[in-house]
Tab-separated table of C-alpha atoms and ligand atoms in Angstrom:
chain	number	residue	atom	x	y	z
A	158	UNK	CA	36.315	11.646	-1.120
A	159	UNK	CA	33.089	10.831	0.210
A	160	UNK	CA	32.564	7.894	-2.554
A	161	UNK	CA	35.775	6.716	-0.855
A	162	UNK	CA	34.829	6.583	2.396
A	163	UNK	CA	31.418	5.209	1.855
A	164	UNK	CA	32.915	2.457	-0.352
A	165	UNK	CA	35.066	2.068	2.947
A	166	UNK	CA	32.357	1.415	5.254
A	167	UNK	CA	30.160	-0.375	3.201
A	168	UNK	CA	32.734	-3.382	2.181
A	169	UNK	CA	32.978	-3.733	6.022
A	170	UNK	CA	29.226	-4.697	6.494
A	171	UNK	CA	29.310	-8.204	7.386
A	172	UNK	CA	26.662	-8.269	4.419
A	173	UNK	CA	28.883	-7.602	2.153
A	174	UNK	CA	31.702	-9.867	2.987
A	175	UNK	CA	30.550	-12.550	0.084
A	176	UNK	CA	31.228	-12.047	-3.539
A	177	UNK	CA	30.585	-8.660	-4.223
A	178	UNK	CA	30.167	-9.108	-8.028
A	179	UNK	CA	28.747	-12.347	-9.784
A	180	UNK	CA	31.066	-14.169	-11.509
A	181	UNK	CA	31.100	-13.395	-15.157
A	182	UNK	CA	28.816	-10.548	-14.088
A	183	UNK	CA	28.972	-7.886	-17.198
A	184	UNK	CA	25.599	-5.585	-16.256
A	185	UNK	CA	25.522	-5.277	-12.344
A	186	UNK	CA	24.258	-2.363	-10.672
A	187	UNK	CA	24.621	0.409	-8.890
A	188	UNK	CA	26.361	2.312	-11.410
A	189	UNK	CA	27.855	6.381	-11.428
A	190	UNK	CA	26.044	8.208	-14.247
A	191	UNK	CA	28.474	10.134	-16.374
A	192	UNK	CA	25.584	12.486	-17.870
A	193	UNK	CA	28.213	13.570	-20.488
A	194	UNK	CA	28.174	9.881	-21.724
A	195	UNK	CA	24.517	9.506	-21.880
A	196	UNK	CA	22.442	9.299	-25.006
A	197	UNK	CA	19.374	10.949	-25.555
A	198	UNK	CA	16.652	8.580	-27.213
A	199	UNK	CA	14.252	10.362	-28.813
A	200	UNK	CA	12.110	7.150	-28.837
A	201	UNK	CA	11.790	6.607	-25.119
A	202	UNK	CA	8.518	7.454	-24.427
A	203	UNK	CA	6.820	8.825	-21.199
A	204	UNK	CA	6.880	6.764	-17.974
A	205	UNK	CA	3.082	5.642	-17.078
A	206	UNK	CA	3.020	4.784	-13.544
A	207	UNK	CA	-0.449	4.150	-12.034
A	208	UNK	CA	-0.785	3.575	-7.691
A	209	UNK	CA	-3.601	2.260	-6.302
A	210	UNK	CA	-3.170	3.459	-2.290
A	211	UNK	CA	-5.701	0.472	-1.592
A	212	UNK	CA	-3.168	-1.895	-2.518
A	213	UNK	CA	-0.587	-1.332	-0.113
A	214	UNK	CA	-0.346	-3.780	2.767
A	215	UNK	CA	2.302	-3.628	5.427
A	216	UNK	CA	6.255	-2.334	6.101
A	217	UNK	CA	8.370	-4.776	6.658
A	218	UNK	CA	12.434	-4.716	8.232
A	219	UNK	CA	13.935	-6.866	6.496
A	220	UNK	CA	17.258	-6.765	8.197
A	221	UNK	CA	18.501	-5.023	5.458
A	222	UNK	CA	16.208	-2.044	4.520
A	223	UNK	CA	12.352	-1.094	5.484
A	224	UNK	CA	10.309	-2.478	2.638
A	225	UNK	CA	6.532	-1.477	2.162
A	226	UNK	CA	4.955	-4.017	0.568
A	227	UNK	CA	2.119	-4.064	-1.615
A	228	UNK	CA	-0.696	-5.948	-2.898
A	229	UNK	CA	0.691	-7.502	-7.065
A	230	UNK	CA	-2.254	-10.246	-7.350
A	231	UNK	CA	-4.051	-8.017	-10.017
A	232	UNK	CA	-2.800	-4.845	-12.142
A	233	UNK	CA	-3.808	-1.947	-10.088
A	234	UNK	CA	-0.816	-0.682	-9.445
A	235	UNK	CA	1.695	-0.852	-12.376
A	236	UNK	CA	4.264	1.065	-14.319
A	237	UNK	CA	4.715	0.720	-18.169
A	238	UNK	CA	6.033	2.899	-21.245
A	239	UNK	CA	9.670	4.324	-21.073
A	240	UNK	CA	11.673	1.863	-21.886
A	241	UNK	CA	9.191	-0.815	-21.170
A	242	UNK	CA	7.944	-3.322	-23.747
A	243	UNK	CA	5.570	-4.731	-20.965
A	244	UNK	CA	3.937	-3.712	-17.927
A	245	UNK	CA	5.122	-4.462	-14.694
A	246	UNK	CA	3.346	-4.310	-11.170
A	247	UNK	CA	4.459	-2.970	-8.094
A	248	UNK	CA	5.558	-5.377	-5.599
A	249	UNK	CA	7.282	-2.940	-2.909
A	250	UNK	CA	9.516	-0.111	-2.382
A	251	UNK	CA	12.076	0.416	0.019
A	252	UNK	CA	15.430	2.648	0.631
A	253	UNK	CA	18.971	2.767	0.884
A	254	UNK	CA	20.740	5.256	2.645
A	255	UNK	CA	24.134	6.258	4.673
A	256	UNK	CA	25.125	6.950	8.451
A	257	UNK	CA	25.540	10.377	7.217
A	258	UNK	CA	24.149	13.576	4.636
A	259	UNK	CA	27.603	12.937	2.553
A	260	UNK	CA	26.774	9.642	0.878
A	261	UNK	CA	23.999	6.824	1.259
A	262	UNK	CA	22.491	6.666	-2.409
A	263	UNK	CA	23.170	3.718	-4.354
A	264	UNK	CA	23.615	5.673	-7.650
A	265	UNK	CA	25.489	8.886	-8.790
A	266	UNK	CA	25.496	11.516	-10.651
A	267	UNK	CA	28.642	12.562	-11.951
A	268	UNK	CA	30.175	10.596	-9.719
A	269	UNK	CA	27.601	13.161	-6.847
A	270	UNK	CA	26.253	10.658	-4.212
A	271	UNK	CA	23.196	11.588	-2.359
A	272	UNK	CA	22.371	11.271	1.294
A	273	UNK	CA	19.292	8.105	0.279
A	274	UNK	CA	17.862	6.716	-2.669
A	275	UNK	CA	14.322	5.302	-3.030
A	276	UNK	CA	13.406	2.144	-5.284
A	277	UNK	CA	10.257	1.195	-6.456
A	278	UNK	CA	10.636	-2.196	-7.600
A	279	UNK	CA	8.123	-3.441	-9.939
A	280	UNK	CA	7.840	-7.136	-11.925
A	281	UNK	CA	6.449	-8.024	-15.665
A	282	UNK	CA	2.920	-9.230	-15.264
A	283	UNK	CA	2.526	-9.672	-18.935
A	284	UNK	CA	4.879	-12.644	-18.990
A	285	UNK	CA	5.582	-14.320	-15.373
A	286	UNK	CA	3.024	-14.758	-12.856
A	287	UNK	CA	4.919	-14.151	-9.766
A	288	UNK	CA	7.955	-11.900	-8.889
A	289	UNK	CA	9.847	-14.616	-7.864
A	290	UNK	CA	9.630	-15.847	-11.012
A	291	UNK	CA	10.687	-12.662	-12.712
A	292	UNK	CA	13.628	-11.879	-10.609
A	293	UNK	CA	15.216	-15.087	-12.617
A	294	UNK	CA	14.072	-13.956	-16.074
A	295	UNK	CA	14.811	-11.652	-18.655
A	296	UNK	CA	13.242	-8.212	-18.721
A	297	UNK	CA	11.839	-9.393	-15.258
A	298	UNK	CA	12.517	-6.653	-13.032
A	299	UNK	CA	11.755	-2.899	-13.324
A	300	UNK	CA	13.360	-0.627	-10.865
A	301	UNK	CA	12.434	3.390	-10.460
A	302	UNK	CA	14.751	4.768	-8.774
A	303	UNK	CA	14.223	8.301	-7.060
A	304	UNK	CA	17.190	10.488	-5.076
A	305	UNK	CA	16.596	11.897	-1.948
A	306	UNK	CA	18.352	14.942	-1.485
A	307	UNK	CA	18.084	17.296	2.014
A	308	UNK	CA	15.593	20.153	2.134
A	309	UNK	CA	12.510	20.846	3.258
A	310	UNK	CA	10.471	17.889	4.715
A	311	UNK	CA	8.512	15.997	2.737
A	312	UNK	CA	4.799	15.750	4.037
A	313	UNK	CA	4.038	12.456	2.299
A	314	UNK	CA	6.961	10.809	3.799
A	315	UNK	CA	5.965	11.834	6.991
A	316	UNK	CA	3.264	9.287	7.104
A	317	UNK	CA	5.804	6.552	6.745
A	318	UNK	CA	8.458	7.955	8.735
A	319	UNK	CA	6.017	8.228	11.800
A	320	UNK	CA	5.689	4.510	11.467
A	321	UNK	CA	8.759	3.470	11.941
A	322	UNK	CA	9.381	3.335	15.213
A	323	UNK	CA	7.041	0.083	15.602
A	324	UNK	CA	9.330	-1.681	12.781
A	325	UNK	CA	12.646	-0.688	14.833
A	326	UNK	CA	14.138	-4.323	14.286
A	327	UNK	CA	14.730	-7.045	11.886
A	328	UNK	CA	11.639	-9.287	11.078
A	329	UNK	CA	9.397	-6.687	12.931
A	330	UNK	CA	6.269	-6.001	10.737
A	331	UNK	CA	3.152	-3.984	10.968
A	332	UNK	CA	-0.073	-2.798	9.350
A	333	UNK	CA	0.286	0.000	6.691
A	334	UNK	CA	-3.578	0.895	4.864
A	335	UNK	CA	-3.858	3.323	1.739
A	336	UNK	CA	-0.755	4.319	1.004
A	337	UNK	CA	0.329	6.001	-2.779
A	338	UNK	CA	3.813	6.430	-3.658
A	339	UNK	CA	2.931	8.342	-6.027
A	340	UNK	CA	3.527	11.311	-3.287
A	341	UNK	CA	7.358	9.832	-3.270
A	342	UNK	CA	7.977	10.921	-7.224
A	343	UNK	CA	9.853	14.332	-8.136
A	344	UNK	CA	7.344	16.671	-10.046
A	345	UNK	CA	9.393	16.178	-13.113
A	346	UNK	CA	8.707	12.758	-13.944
A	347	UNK	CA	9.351	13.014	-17.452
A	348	UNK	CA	13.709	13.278	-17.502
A	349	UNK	CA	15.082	9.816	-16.281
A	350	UNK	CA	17.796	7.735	-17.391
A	351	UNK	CA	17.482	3.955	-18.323
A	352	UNK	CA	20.093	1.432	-18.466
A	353	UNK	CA	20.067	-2.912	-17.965
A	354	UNK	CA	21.245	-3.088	-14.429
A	355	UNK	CA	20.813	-6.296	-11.753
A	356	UNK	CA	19.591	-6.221	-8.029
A	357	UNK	CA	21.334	-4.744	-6.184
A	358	UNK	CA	21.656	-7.293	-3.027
A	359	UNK	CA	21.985	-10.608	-3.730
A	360	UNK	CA	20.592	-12.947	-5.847
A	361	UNK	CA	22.489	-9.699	-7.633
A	362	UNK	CA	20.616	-11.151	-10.956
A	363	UNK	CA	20.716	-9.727	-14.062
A	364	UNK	CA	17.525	-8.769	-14.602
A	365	UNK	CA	16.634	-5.578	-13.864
A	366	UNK	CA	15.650	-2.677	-16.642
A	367	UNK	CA	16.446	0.621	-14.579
A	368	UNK	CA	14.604	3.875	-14.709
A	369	UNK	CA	16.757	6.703	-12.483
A	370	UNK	CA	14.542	10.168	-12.040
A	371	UNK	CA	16.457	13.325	-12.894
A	372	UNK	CA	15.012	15.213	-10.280
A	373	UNK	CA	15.981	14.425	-6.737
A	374	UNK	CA	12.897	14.739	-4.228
A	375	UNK	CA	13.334	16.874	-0.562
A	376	UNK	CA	13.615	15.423	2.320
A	377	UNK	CA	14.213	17.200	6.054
A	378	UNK	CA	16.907	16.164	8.168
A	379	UNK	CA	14.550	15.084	10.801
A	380	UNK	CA	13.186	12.641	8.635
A	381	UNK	CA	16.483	10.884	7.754
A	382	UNK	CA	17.425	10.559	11.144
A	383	UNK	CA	14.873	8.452	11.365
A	384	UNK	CA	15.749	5.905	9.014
A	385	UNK	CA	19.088	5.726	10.739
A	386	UNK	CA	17.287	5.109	14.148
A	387	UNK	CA	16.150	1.740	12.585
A	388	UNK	CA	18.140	-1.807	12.956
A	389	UNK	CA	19.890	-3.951	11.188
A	390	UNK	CA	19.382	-6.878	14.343
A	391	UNK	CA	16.262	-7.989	15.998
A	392	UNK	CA	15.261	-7.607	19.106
A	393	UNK	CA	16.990	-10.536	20.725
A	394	UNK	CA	20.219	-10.144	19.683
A	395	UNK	CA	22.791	-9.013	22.814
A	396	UNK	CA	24.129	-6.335	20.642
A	397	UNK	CA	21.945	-3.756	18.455
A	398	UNK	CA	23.395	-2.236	15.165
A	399	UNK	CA	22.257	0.855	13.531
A	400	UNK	CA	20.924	0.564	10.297
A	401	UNK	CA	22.849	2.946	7.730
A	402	UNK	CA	25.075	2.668	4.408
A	403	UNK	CA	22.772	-0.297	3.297
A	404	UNK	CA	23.694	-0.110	-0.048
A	405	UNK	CA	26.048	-1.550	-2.595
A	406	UNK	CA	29.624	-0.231	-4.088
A	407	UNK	CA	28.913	0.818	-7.560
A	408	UNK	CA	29.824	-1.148	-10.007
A	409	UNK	CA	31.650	-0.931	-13.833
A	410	UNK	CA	29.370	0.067	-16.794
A	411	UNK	CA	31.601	-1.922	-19.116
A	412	UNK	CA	29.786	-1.266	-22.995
A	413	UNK	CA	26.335	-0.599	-20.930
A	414	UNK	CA	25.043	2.365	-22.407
A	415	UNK	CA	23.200	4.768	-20.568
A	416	UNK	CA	20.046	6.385	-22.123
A	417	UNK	CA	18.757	9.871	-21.182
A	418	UNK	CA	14.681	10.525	-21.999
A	419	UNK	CA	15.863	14.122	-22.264
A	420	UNK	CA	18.259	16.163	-24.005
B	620	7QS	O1	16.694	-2.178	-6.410
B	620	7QS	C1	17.028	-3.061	-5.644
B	620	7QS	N1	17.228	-2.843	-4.327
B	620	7QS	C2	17.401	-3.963	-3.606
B	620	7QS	O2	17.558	-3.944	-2.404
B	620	7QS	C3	17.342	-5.194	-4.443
B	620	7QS	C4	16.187	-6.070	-4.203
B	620	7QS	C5	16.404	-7.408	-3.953
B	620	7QS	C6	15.334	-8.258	-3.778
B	620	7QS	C7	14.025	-7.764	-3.840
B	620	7QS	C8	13.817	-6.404	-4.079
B	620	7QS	C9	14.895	-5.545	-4.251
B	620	7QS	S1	17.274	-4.613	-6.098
B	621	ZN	ZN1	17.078	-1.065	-3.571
């Protein structure tokens, strides 16, 4: 199957070749959502997520994904309510996707993979002062994840897709002004499902509170192809590798339960 094969290619990433689970590890993420084992909870309430474009800064490759970064020294850009005791600022959001259509999301859907995955990874202001902080700590970490799925292209994505080109290889950064992700979320904001996940690259900690969208958003083709014409190596290195299947094997629920906002 195509879960096979990615699973295949991915454990052959010279990332991956440390432990792939941490040891004594019971929540780690990604995970496949079986919806028929989800549990609606009537007391999730809506997500609140509030962009300011002003705050965005630069896009950075990281050698593992294209992060673009964003200003968290004050609350104007933040996401509380769901499952969310506290609220949590925006620090960046990046991608994850596969050489090909057939897989590249780090998530599922009855066990459906989707050709990339966007998260917006956010940390709780109300009780640590600095993500790095958070990233160690309980209820530190809140991820929204969003799939991509093929279709039509996606005019706010263009934007970042037509930069980059000037962020081809690893460590390579530039300028990005006014930028609002909010243009990245499905219409349908309101379904999601919410379970206590980890990071998904390492430090792999424990510490993430995951909110996965429903609704995929559209995405042409075209667009994807860009991602994949980014790279894993900088621009010294003798040999160039294409950056694709950046993302993690999914990993066992165990007792986790899975919580839908929707019936
Ligand atoms: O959602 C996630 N995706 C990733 O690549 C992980 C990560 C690791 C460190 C910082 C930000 C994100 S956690
Ligand atoms: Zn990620």
């Amino acid at each position: 199957s195509a879960l096979e094969a990615a699973e295949c290619i991915m454990k052959m990433h010279p990332m991956w070749q440390g432990p792939l689970a941490v040891p004594g590890g019971d929540r780690q993420s990604p995970i496949d959502i079986a919806v028929r084992k989800t549990q609606w909870d009537r007391q999730l309430k809506p997500l609140e997520m509030r962009y300011d474009p002003r705050t965005c800064q630069q896009i950075w490759n990281n050698g593992y994904s294209f992060m673009v970064e964003y200003d968290d020294t004050t609350d104007r850009s933040t996401v509380k309510g769901g499952p969310l005791e506290d609220q949590y600022r925006l620090c960046q959001f990046h991608f994850h996707w596969g050489e090909s259509n057939a897989w590249g999301s780090e998530h599922s859907v009855d066990r459906r993979l989707f050709p990339a995955e966007l998260h917006l990874v956010h940390w709780n202001s109300d009780k640590y002062s600095l993500f790095e902080e958070a990233v160690m700590e309980e209820n530190g970490l809140g991820v929204v994840g969003v799939f991509l799925k093929l279709g039509k292209r996606h005019e706010g994505l263009q934007k970042l897709v037509d930069a980059l080109p000037a962020v081809r290889h690893k460590d390579s950064v530039v300028e990005f002004g006014r930028f609002d992700p909010t243009c990245l979320l499905p219409e349908n904001t309101e379904d999601y499902w919410t379970y206590y996940g980890s990071l998904t690259t390492p430090p792999l900690t424990e510490t993430v509170t995951w909110m996965v969208m429903k609704q995929p958003i559209e995405v042409s083709h075209d667009q994807l192809a860009v991602f994949r014409s980014l790279l894993f190596t900088s621009a010294e290195e003798e040999v160039q590798r294409s950056m694709v299947n950046n993302f993690r094997v999914q990993q066992p629920v165990g007792g986790r339960s899975v919580r839908s906002s929707f019936d």
